[in-house]
Amino acid sequence: MPGSAGAGIARFRGVPASAARLAPTARGELFASPEKFPIERRAAIAVVSTPEVTTGSAPGRRNILNWLLGLWGGGVCGAIAYPIARYLAPPDIPESATQSVSAGSAKSLAPNSARVVAFGSRPAIVLRTPAGELRAFSATCTHLDCTVQYRPDLQRIWCACHNGQYDLNGRNIAGPPPRPLESFDINVRDDEIALSRRS
Amino acid sequence: MGGQLRAWLDERLALGEVIEALHHKTVPHHRYSIWYYFGGTTLFLFAVQVVTGGLLLLYYRPSAGEAYESVQFIVTRVPFGWLVRSVHAWAANLMVASVVAHLFSVLFLHAYRRPRELTWVSGMLLLFLTLAFGFTGYLLPWNEVSFFATRVGTDLAAAVPIVGGSVVRFLRGGDDVSGATLTRLFGFHVALLPATATGLVLLHLLLVQRHGMSVPPSIEHRATVERGTVRAMPFIPHFLLRDLFAWTIVLAALAALSTFYPWELGAKADPFAPAPAGIRPEWYFLWAFELLKHVPPVIAGVNGELVAVLLLGAGGVGAVVLPFLAGHTARTRRAVVWAGAAALAFITLMTGLALSAVAP
């Protein structure tokens, strides 16, 4: 094999380095392992691939041109990348300033039960404690954004995703949730429950 | 006629040289050779996903209002729609299993060592892409389970300081998981990820061809001691036929699973319904899911989720750069085996815990 290195040079003279490296040289060598790729030939290709710099005053001009080329390339890439980056971030859609919603009939909510209702674009949970008191919280678990539910058997608010638990005041008391649930104000007018954000 | 066509093509494409090279390719034959087949089965399953995914695209509609109904239409009305969807879902699962088997066999047989570092790195990136395929594809039927899985999965990014919020918005296409998220993940699943994966697969295959199959150090050592050579078999036809046989087994398993255990669709996602009891992710994310259940809200004054996300990130980065850290000496190779075994034991334990967990 080392003997064929010279032939390699002759064959690839004037051919770009990348082409020389990828070109099949002998039988079946397109898939040759690097062990079969002798150092001598790699060195030979490196020699061939060096651009022929000859003129005396060229390097200075070449540097400026390279710099300009880089500036142009950077500008083009930037001009493409910036709109794409901005496009990928979704636009801010102002959240409907929901301050108050209706949450159904108060009578139909039995003690030790609850219902989940929409509060704007997010769920809220309205529950009646075993003692008969109405309470309302955000139904979005403070751990990883799942929607919670009421567990009459535990008399707690429970998140099925990672077993987080909150007491009847919305306080996180077991499992991974880091914060209590946001609580809402409740007004009952003519059997109609109205939830409103606490100011 | 055939000969003429072949000569015509060969003059233009020089395929003869490639075929000639393939005829000279050999594959080492030793006691661990069975592990060489998992890369091939993964490639086969990837091809199955491209074909069945393309078929599903003909009927699927990526919007919150229509996605669930369109999948329902595919599985109930379209002839063999149930089969195509089931094969797509099952092949996704088998592909993850095949990738994981491939990863650990490469790890334990030390095939990542010089000069195959880049093959390993491209393989790790393909593993992440496979999981990303799983995650993005999961939401597309817009059912209850996938809805919450996506909320949890995307919300995890929120734990990362400074950029977390923007990353969540980028993934969801807004503040909440909504129709915008579905459209976005659909785009990732059918365009961005396949394009990237195809490029990486080609690179991975080219590198494998360049270097040939790695021989485990123990086999190499024995061959040197006994002054013998490592036995090898010709790629054509010996290894190729064995590869095809493995693919046939996978195809048979896929057909059996899809027919006897068709993939369920579940209930349509309702953004205002509580997460159903017993909810849990696909088996390959179970270990991370179980980990999240056990991470306390605060660890040493730091947000627990952040600690978990950082640990997972560090594990991922460590796995990618593994060939640059270890493998050159017998001692570091032993360390790699222990680390790999520990990771495997941890994942198995966590998955077991998740499977045996009962709701309170």
Coordinates of C-alpha atoms in Angstrom, one line a residue:
Chain A
M1 CA 0.0 0.0 0.0
P2 CA 2.6 2.7 0.8
G3 CA 3.9 2.3 -2.7
S4 CA 0.6 3.5 -4.1
A5 CA 0.9 6.8 -2.3
G6 CA 2.9 8.3 -5.1
A7 CA 0.4 7.2 -7.7
G8 CA -2.3 8.8 -5.5
I9 CA -0.6 12.2 -5.7
A10 CA -0.2 11.9 -9.4
R11 CA -3.8 11.0 -9.8
F12 CA -5.2 13.7 -7.6
R13 CA -3.0 16.6 -8.6
G14 CA -5.2 19.6 -9.2
V15 CA -8.3 18.0 -7.8
P16 CA -9.9 19.7 -4.7
A17 CA -8.9 18.0 -1.5
S18 CA -12.4 16.9 -0.6
A19 CA -12.8 15.1 -4.0
A20 CA -9.5 13.5 -3.6
R21 CA -10.4 12.1 -0.2
L22 CA -13.7 10.7 -1.2
A23 CA -12.7 9.4 -4.6
P24 CA -12.4 5.6 -4.8
T25 CA -8.7 4.9 -5.4
A26 CA -8.5 1.2 -5.8
R27 CA -10.7 -1.8 -5.8
G28 CA -13.2 -1.5 -2.9
E29 CA -11.5 1.3 -1.1
L30 CA -14.5 3.6 -1.0
F31 CA -15.4 1.9 2.3
A32 CA -11.9 1.4 3.5
S33 CA -11.2 1.7 7.2
P34 CA -8.8 4.5 8.3
E35 CA -6.3 1.8 9.3
K36 CA -6.1 1.0 5.6
F37 CA -5.6 4.7 4.8
P38 CA -1.9 5.2 5.2
I39 CA -0.4 8.3 6.8
E40 CA 1.8 8.9 3.8
R41 CA -1.1 9.3 1.5
R42 CA -3.0 11.6 3.8
A43 CA 0.1 13.8 4.0
A44 CA 0.4 13.7 0.2
I45 CA -3.2 14.8 -0.2
A46 CA -2.6 17.6 2.3
V47 CA 0.2 18.9 0.2
V48 CA -1.9 18.8 -3.0
S49 CA -4.8 20.6 -1.3
T50 CA -2.7 23.6 -0.2
P51 CA -3.8 26.5 -2.5
E52 CA -1.0 27.8 -4.6
V53 CA -0.3 31.3 -3.3
T54 CA 2.2 33.0 -5.6
T55 CA 1.8 36.7 -6.1
G56 CA 3.7 39.0 -3.6
S57 CA 1.2 41.7 -2.7
A58 CA -1.8 39.4 -2.8
P59 CA -2.1 38.3 0.9
G60 CA -3.1 41.8 2.0
R61 CA -5.8 42.2 -0.6
R62 CA -6.8 38.6 -0.1
N63 CA -7.3 39.2 3.6
I64 CA -9.6 42.2 2.9
L65 CA -11.5 40.2 0.4
N66 CA -11.9 37.3 2.8
W67 CA -13.0 39.7 5.5
L68 CA -15.6 41.3 3.1
L69 CA -16.7 37.8 2.1
G70 CA -17.1 36.8 5.7
L71 CA -19.1 40.0 6.5
W72 CA -21.3 39.4 3.5
G73 CA -21.8 35.7 4.5
G74 CA -22.6 36.8 8.1
G75 CA -25.0 39.4 6.9
V76 CA -26.9 37.0 4.7
C77 CA -27.0 34.4 7.5
G78 CA -28.2 37.0 10.0
A79 CA -30.8 38.3 7.6
I80 CA -32.2 34.8 7.2
A81 CA -31.8 33.6 10.8
Y82 CA -33.4 36.7 12.5
P83 CA -36.8 36.5 10.8
I84 CA -36.9 32.8 11.4
A85 CA -36.0 33.1 15.1
R86 CA -38.7 35.8 15.5
Y87 CA -41.2 33.7 13.5
L88 CA -40.7 30.7 15.8
A89 CA -41.7 32.6 18.9
P90 CA -45.5 32.8 18.9
P91 CA -47.0 36.3 19.0
D92 CA -48.4 37.6 22.3
I93 CA -52.2 37.3 22.2
P94 CA -53.5 39.5 25.0
E95 CA -55.2 37.2 27.5
S96 CA -58.9 38.0 27.8
A97 CA -59.0 39.9 31.1
T98 CA -61.4 37.4 32.7
Q99 CA -62.3 38.8 36.1
S100 CA -65.5 36.9 36.9
V101 CA -67.3 33.9 35.6
S102 CA -70.4 32.0 36.4
A103 CA -69.9 28.5 37.8
G104 CA -73.4 27.0 37.7
S105 CA -75.9 26.3 40.3
A106 CA -74.9 26.4 44.0
K107 CA -77.7 24.0 45.2
S108 CA -76.7 21.3 42.7
L109 CA -73.2 21.2 44.3
A110 CA -73.5 18.7 47.1
P111 CA -71.3 18.7 50.2
N112 CA -67.9 16.9 49.7
S113 CA -68.0 17.3 45.9
A114 CA -66.7 19.7 43.3
R115 CA -66.8 20.7 39.6
V116 CA -64.3 22.1 37.2
V117 CA -65.3 25.1 35.2
A118 CA -63.6 27.4 32.6
F119 CA -62.1 30.6 34.0
G120 CA -61.1 32.4 30.8
S121 CA -58.7 30.0 29.1
R122 CA -57.8 28.1 32.2
P123 CA -59.7 25.7 34.4
A124 CA -61.0 26.5 37.9
I125 CA -62.4 24.1 40.5
V126 CA -65.4 25.0 42.7
L127 CA -65.9 22.7 45.7
R128 CA -68.3 22.4 48.6
T129 CA -66.6 21.2 51.8
P130 CA -68.1 18.5 53.9
A131 CA -69.1 21.3 56.2
G132 CA -71.1 22.9 53.4
E133 CA -68.8 25.8 52.6
L134 CA -68.2 26.9 49.0
R135 CA -64.6 27.4 47.9
A136 CA -62.9 28.0 44.5
F137 CA -59.4 27.7 43.3
S138 CA -57.4 27.7 40.1
A139 CA -57.5 24.0 38.9
T140 CA -54.0 24.1 37.4
C141 CA -51.6 22.1 39.5
T142 CA -48.6 24.2 40.5
H143 CA -46.2 21.3 39.8
L144 CA -46.4 20.6 36.1
D145 CA -49.6 22.2 34.8
C146 CA -52.0 19.3 35.0
T147 CA -55.7 19.9 35.9
V148 CA -56.6 18.8 39.5
Q149 CA -59.7 17.1 40.7
Y150 CA -61.6 16.7 44.0
R151 CA -61.2 13.4 45.9
P152 CA -64.2 13.0 48.2
D153 CA -62.6 9.9 49.8
L154 CA -59.5 11.9 50.8
Q155 CA -61.4 15.2 51.2
R156 CA -58.5 16.8 49.3
I157 CA -57.8 18.3 45.9
W158 CA -55.7 15.8 44.0
C159 CA -53.6 15.8 40.9
A160 CA -53.6 12.5 39.0
C161 CA -50.4 13.3 37.1
H162 CA -47.8 13.1 39.9
N163 CA -49.9 12.5 43.0
G164 CA -49.8 16.1 44.3
Q165 CA -52.3 16.9 47.0
Y166 CA -53.9 20.1 48.4
D167 CA -56.1 20.7 51.4
L168 CA -59.5 22.3 51.3
N169 CA -57.8 25.7 51.5
G170 CA -55.8 25.0 48.4
R171 CA -52.5 24.6 50.4
N172 CA -50.0 22.1 48.9
I173 CA -49.7 19.4 51.6
A174 CA -48.3 16.3 49.9
G175 CA -46.4 15.3 46.8
P176 CA -44.3 17.5 44.5
P177 CA -46.4 20.8 44.1
P178 CA -44.3 23.7 45.2
R179 CA -47.0 26.3 45.8
P180 CA -50.7 26.5 46.9
L181 CA -53.4 26.8 44.3
E182 CA -54.6 30.4 43.6
S183 CA -57.9 30.9 45.3
F184 CA -60.9 32.8 43.8
D185 CA -63.6 34.8 45.5
I186 CA -67.1 33.3 45.5
N187 CA -70.5 35.2 45.4
V188 CA -73.8 33.4 45.2
R189 CA -76.7 35.4 43.7
D190 CA -80.0 33.6 43.2
D191 CA -78.3 30.1 43.4
E192 CA -75.8 31.2 40.7
I193 CA -72.1 30.8 41.8
A194 CA -69.9 33.7 40.5
L195 CA -66.2 33.3 40.7
S196 CA -63.9 36.3 40.6
R197 CA -60.2 36.9 40.8
R198 CA -59.0 38.1 44.2
S199 CA -57.9 41.7 43.8
Chain B
M1 CA -31.6 -5.3 -22.3
G2 CA -30.9 -5.6 -18.6
G3 CA -27.2 -5.7 -19.2
Q4 CA -27.4 -2.7 -21.5
L5 CA -29.4 -0.7 -18.9
R6 CA -26.9 -1.7 -16.2
A7 CA -24.0 -0.6 -18.4
W8 CA -25.7 2.7 -19.1
L9 CA -26.4 3.4 -15.4
D10 CA -22.9 2.2 -14.4
E11 CA -21.3 4.6 -16.9
R12 CA -23.2 7.5 -15.3
L13 CA -23.3 6.5 -11.6
A14 CA -20.2 4.3 -11.2
L15 CA -22.4 2.0 -9.1
G16 CA -20.1 -0.9 -10.0
E17 CA -17.4 0.5 -7.6
V18 CA -19.9 0.7 -4.7
I19 CA -21.2 -2.8 -5.4
E20 CA -17.6 -4.1 -5.7
A21 CA -16.8 -2.5 -2.4
L22 CA -19.9 -4.1 -0.7
H23 CA -18.7 -7.5 -2.0
H24 CA -15.4 -6.9 -0.2
K25 CA -17.1 -5.8 3.0
T26 CA -16.9 -8.3 5.9
V27 CA -18.5 -8.4 9.3
P28 CA -16.7 -9.8 12.3
H29 CA -18.2 -13.0 13.6
H30 CA -17.9 -13.8 17.3
R31 CA -20.0 -14.5 20.4
Y32 CA -21.4 -11.0 20.6
S33 CA -22.2 -10.7 16.9
I34 CA -26.0 -10.9 17.7
W35 CA -25.8 -7.3 18.9
Y36 CA -24.8 -6.1 15.5
Y37 CA -28.4 -6.5 14.3
F38 CA -30.1 -3.8 16.4
G39 CA -28.8 -0.9 14.3
G40 CA -30.3 -2.6 11.2
T41 CA -33.7 -3.3 12.9
T42 CA -33.9 0.4 14.0
L43 CA -33.3 1.4 10.4
F44 CA -36.0 -0.9 9.3
L45 CA -38.5 0.4 11.8
F46 CA -37.6 4.0 10.7
A47 CA -38.5 3.0 7.2
V48 CA -41.8 1.6 8.4
Q49 CA -42.5 4.9 10.2
V50 CA -41.8 6.9 7.0
V51 CA -44.2 4.7 5.0
T52 CA -47.0 4.4 7.5
G53 CA -46.6 8.1 8.6
G54 CA -46.9 9.1 4.9
L55 CA -50.1 7.1 4.7
L56 CA -51.6 8.6 7.8
L57 CA -50.9 12.1 6.4
L58 CA -53.4 11.4 3.7
Y59 CA -56.3 11.5 6.1
Y60 CA -55.1 13.2 9.3
R61 CA -56.1 16.8 10.0
P62 CA -53.8 18.8 12.4
S63 CA -56.3 21.0 14.3
A64 CA -57.8 20.8 17.7
G65 CA -61.3 20.7 16.2
E66 CA -60.6 17.9 13.7
A67 CA -57.6 15.9 14.8
Y68 CA -59.4 13.4 17.1
E69 CA -62.2 13.0 14.6
S70 CA -59.8 12.4 11.7
V71 CA -58.0 9.7 13.6
Q72 CA -61.3 8.2 14.5
F73 CA -62.2 8.3 10.8
I74 CA -58.9 6.6 9.9
V75 CA -59.4 3.7 12.3
T76 CA -63.1 3.2 11.7
R77 CA -63.9 4.1 8.1
V78 CA -60.7 4.0 6.0
P79 CA -60.0 0.4 4.8
F80 CA -57.0 -0.9 6.8
G81 CA -56.8 2.5 8.5
W82 CA -56.8 0.7 11.9
L83 CA -53.8 -1.4 10.7
V84 CA -51.8 1.6 9.4
R85 CA -52.3 3.6 12.6
S86 CA -51.6 0.6 14.8
V87 CA -48.5 -0.3 12.9
H88 CA -47.3 3.3 13.2
A89 CA -47.9 3.4 17.0
W90 CA -46.4 -0.1 17.6
A91 CA -43.4 0.5 15.3
A92 CA -42.7 3.7 17.3
N93 CA -42.5 1.7 20.5
L94 CA -40.4 -1.1 19.0
M95 CA -38.1 1.6 17.4
V96 CA -37.5 3.1 20.8
A97 CA -36.8 -0.4 22.2
S98 CA -34.5 -1.2 19.3
V99 CA -32.6 2.1 19.7
V100 CA -32.1 1.5 23.4
A101 CA -30.9 -2.0 22.8
H102 CA -28.5 -0.7 20.1
L103 CA -27.3 2.0 22.5
F104 CA -26.5 -0.3 25.4
S105 CA -24.9 -2.9 23.2
V106 CA -22.6 -0.3 21.7
L107 CA -21.9 0.9 25.2
F108 CA -21.1 -2.4 26.7
L109 CA -19.1 -3.6 23.7
H110 CA -17.1 -0.4 23.6
A111 CA -17.8 0.3 20.0
Y112 CA -17.8 4.1 20.7
R113 CA -14.0 4.2 21.1
R114 CA -11.6 5.8 18.6
P115 CA -12.1 6.3 15.7
R116 CA -15.9 5.9 16.1
E117 CA -16.6 8.9 18.3
L118 CA -18.6 10.7 15.7
T119 CA -20.7 7.6 15.0
W120 CA -21.6 7.5 18.7
V121 CA -22.4 11.2 18.8
S122 CA -24.6 11.0 15.7
G123 CA -26.3 7.9 17.3
M124 CA -27.0 9.8 20.5
L125 CA -28.5 12.6 18.5
L126 CA -30.7 10.1 16.7
L127 CA -31.8 8.7 20.1
F128 CA -32.9 12.2 21.2
L129 CA -34.7 12.6 17.8
T130 CA -36.4 9.3 18.3
L131 CA -37.7 10.4 21.7
A132 CA -38.7 13.8 20.2
F133 CA -40.6 11.9 17.5
G134 CA -42.4 9.9 20.2
F135 CA -43.2 13.1 22.2
T136 CA -44.5 15.1 19.3
G137 CA -46.4 12.3 17.7
Y138 CA -48.1 11.4 21.0
L139 CA -50.2 14.6 21.0
L140 CA -51.4 14.3 17.4
P141 CA -54.6 12.2 18.1
W142 CA -55.6 15.0 20.5
N143 CA -56.8 12.6 23.2
E144 CA -57.0 13.1 27.0
V145 CA -53.8 11.3 27.9
S146 CA -51.7 12.9 25.3
F147 CA -53.1 16.3 26.2
F148 CA -51.8 16.1 29.8
A149 CA -48.6 14.4 28.8
T150 CA -47.8 17.3 26.6
R151 CA -48.7 19.8 29.3
V152 CA -46.4 18.1 31.7
G153 CA -43.6 17.5 29.2
T154 CA -43.6 21.1 27.9
D155 CA -44.0 22.6 31.4
L156 CA -40.8 20.9 32.5
A157 CA -38.8 23.4 30.4
A158 CA -40.3 26.2 32.5
A159 CA -38.0 25.1 35.4
V160 CA -34.9 26.3 33.5
P161 CA -34.0 29.8 34.6
I162 CA -34.2 32.8 32.4
V163 CA -35.0 31.1 29.0
G164 CA -37.5 28.5 30.5
G165 CA -40.6 30.6 29.9
S166 CA -39.7 31.4 26.2
V167 CA -38.9 27.7 25.6
V168 CA -42.3 26.7 26.9
R169 CA -44.0 29.3 24.7
F170 CA -41.9 28.2 21.7
L171 CA -42.9 24.5 22.2
R172 CA -46.6 25.3 22.9
G173 CA -47.0 28.0 20.3
G174 CA -48.6 30.1 23.2
D175 CA -49.1 30.0 26.9
D176 CA -51.2 26.9 27.0
V177 CA -51.4 23.6 25.3
S178 CA -54.0 24.3 22.6
G179 CA -54.7 23.9 18.9
A180 CA -51.6 26.0 18.3
T181 CA -49.5 23.4 20.1
L182 CA -51.0 20.6 18.0
T183 CA -50.2 22.4 14.7
R184 CA -46.7 23.1 15.9
L185 CA -45.8 19.6 17.1
F186 CA -47.4 18.3 13.9
G187 CA -44.9 20.5 11.9
F188 CA -42.0 19.2 14.0
H189 CA -43.2 15.6 13.7
V190 CA -43.7 15.4 9.9
A191 CA -41.2 17.9 8.6
L192 CA -38.5 19.2 10.8
L193 CA -37.7 16.0 12.7
P194 CA -37.8 13.7 9.6
A195 CA -35.6 16.0 7.6
T196 CA -33.0 16.2 10.4
A197 CA -33.3 12.4 11.2
T198 CA -32.8 11.5 7.5
G199 CA -29.6 13.5 7.3
L200 CA -28.3 12.1 10.5
V201 CA -29.1 8.5 9.5
L202 CA -27.2 8.9 6.3
L203 CA -24.2 10.3 8.2
H204 CA -24.4 7.5 10.7
L205 CA -24.5 4.9 8.0
L206 CA -21.7 6.5 6.0
L207 CA -19.6 6.4 9.2
V208 CA -20.4 2.8 9.9
Q209 CA -19.4 1.9 6.4
R210 CA -16.2 3.9 6.7
H211 CA -15.1 2.3 9.9
G212 CA -16.6 -1.2 9.5
M213 CA -18.0 -3.0 12.5
S214 CA -16.2 -2.6 15.8
V215 CA -14.7 -5.6 17.4
P216 CA -15.0 -5.7 21.2
P217 CA -11.7 -5.2 23.0
S218 CA -12.0 -8.6 24.7
I219 CA -12.4 -10.4 21.4
E220 CA -9.5 -8.4 19.9
H221 CA -7.4 -9.2 22.9
R222 CA -8.1 -12.9 22.7
A223 CA -7.2 -12.9 19.0
T224 CA -3.9 -11.2 19.7
V225 CA -3.0 -13.6 22.6
E226 CA -3.9 -16.7 20.5
R227 CA -2.1 -15.1 17.6
G228 CA -5.2 -15.7 15.5
T229 CA -7.4 -13.3 13.6
V230 CA -11.0 -12.4 14.4
R231 CA -13.3 -14.5 12.2
A232 CA -15.4 -12.6 9.8
M233 CA -18.2 -13.3 7.4
P234 CA -18.9 -11.7 4.0
F235 CA -21.5 -8.9 4.2
I236 CA -23.0 -10.2 0.9
P237 CA -24.8 -12.6 1.2
H238 CA -24.1 -13.9 4.7
F239 CA -24.7 -10.9 6.9
L240 CA -27.3 -9.3 4.6
L241 CA -29.5 -12.4 4.7
R242 CA -29.3 -12.6 8.4
D243 CA -30.2 -8.9 8.6
L244 CA -33.2 -9.5 6.3
F245 CA -34.2 -12.4 8.6
A246 CA -34.1 -10.1 11.6
W247 CA -36.2 -7.6 9.7
T248 CA -38.8 -10.3 8.9
I249 CA -39.0 -11.2 12.6
V250 CA -39.6 -7.5 13.5
L251 CA -42.2 -7.2 10.7
A252 CA -44.0 -10.3 12.0
A253 CA -44.0 -9.0 15.6
L254 CA -45.3 -5.7 14.3
A255 CA -48.1 -7.3 12.4
A256 CA -49.1 -9.5 15.4
L257 CA -49.0 -6.7 17.9
S258 CA -51.0 -4.4 15.6
T259 CA -53.6 -7.0 14.9
F260 CA -54.1 -8.5 18.4
Y261 CA -53.4 -5.3 20.4
P262 CA -54.6 -2.5 18.2
W263 CA -53.6 0.9 19.5
E264 CA -56.3 2.6 21.5
L265 CA -57.5 6.1 20.8
G266 CA -59.0 7.0 24.2
A267 CA -61.3 9.9 24.9
K268 CA -61.0 13.3 23.2
A269 CA -58.9 15.9 25.0
D270 CA -60.9 18.4 27.0
P271 CA -58.9 21.3 28.3
F272 CA -61.3 21.8 31.1
A273 CA -61.5 18.3 32.5
P274 CA -59.3 17.1 35.3
A275 CA -56.4 14.8 34.5
P276 CA -57.8 11.2 34.6
A277 CA -56.7 8.9 37.5
G278 CA -54.0 6.5 36.5
I279 CA -52.6 8.8 33.8
R280 CA -49.0 8.0 32.8
P281 CA -46.8 8.4 29.8
E282 CA -45.4 5.9 27.4
W283 CA -43.2 3.2 28.9
Y284 CA -40.0 4.8 27.7
F285 CA -40.8 8.0 29.6
L286 CA -42.0 6.2 32.7
W287 CA -38.7 6.4 34.6
A288 CA -38.5 10.2 34.2
F289 CA -42.2 10.4 35.2
E290 CA -41.5 8.4 38.4
L291 CA -38.5 10.5 39.1
L292 CA -40.6 13.7 38.9
K293 CA -43.1 12.2 41.5
H294 CA -40.3 11.7 44.0
V295 CA -38.4 15.0 43.5
P296 CA -39.4 17.2 46.5
P297 CA -40.6 20.8 45.7
V298 CA -37.3 22.3 47.1
I299 CA -33.9 20.6 47.3
A300 CA -31.3 22.5 49.4
G301 CA -33.0 25.8 48.7
V302 CA -33.2 25.1 44.9
N303 CA -36.4 24.4 43.0
G304 CA -36.7 20.6 42.9
E305 CA -37.9 20.5 39.2
L306 CA -34.8 22.6 38.2
V307 CA -32.6 20.0 40.0
A308 CA -34.3 17.2 38.1
V309 CA -34.1 18.9 34.8
L310 CA -30.4 19.8 35.3
L311 CA -29.6 16.2 36.3
L312 CA -31.4 14.8 33.2
G313 CA -29.6 17.4 31.1
A314 CA -26.2 16.5 32.6
G315 CA -26.9 12.8 32.0
G316 CA -27.7 13.5 28.4
V317 CA -24.6 15.7 27.8
G318 CA -22.4 13.1 29.6
A319 CA -23.7 10.3 27.3
V320 CA -23.1 12.4 24.2
V321 CA -19.5 13.2 25.0
L322 CA -18.7 9.7 26.5
P323 CA -16.2 8.6 23.8
F324 CA -14.1 11.7 24.5
L325 CA -14.0 11.0 28.2
A326 CA -13.4 7.2 28.3
G327 CA -12.6 4.1 26.4
H328 CA -8.9 4.5 25.7
T329 CA -7.8 2.3 28.6
A330 CA -9.1 -0.9 30.2
R331 CA -9.7 1.0 33.4
T332 CA -11.9 3.7 31.8
R333 CA -13.8 1.0 29.9
R334 CA -14.6 -0.8 33.1
A335 CA -15.9 2.6 34.5
V336 CA -18.1 2.9 31.4
V337 CA -19.5 -0.6 32.0
W338 CA -20.3 0.3 35.6
A339 CA -21.9 3.6 34.7
G340 CA -23.9 2.0 31.9
A341 CA -25.1 -0.8 34.3
A342 CA -26.0 1.8 36.9
A343 CA -28.0 3.9 34.4
L344 CA -29.8 0.8 33.2
A345 CA -30.5 -0.4 36.8
F346 CA -31.8 3.1 37.7
I347 CA -34.1 3.2 34.7
T348 CA -35.4 -0.3 35.3
L349 CA -36.0 0.4 39.0
M350 CA -37.9 3.7 38.3
T351 CA -39.9 2.0 35.5
G352 CA -40.8 -0.9 37.9
L353 CA -41.9 1.6 40.6
A354 CA -44.0 3.5 38.1
L355 CA -45.7 0.3 36.9
S356 CA -46.4 -0.9 40.4
A357 CA -47.7 2.4 41.7
V358 CA -51.3 2.5 42.8
A359 CA -53.3 5.7 43.0
P360 CA -54.1 6.7 46.6

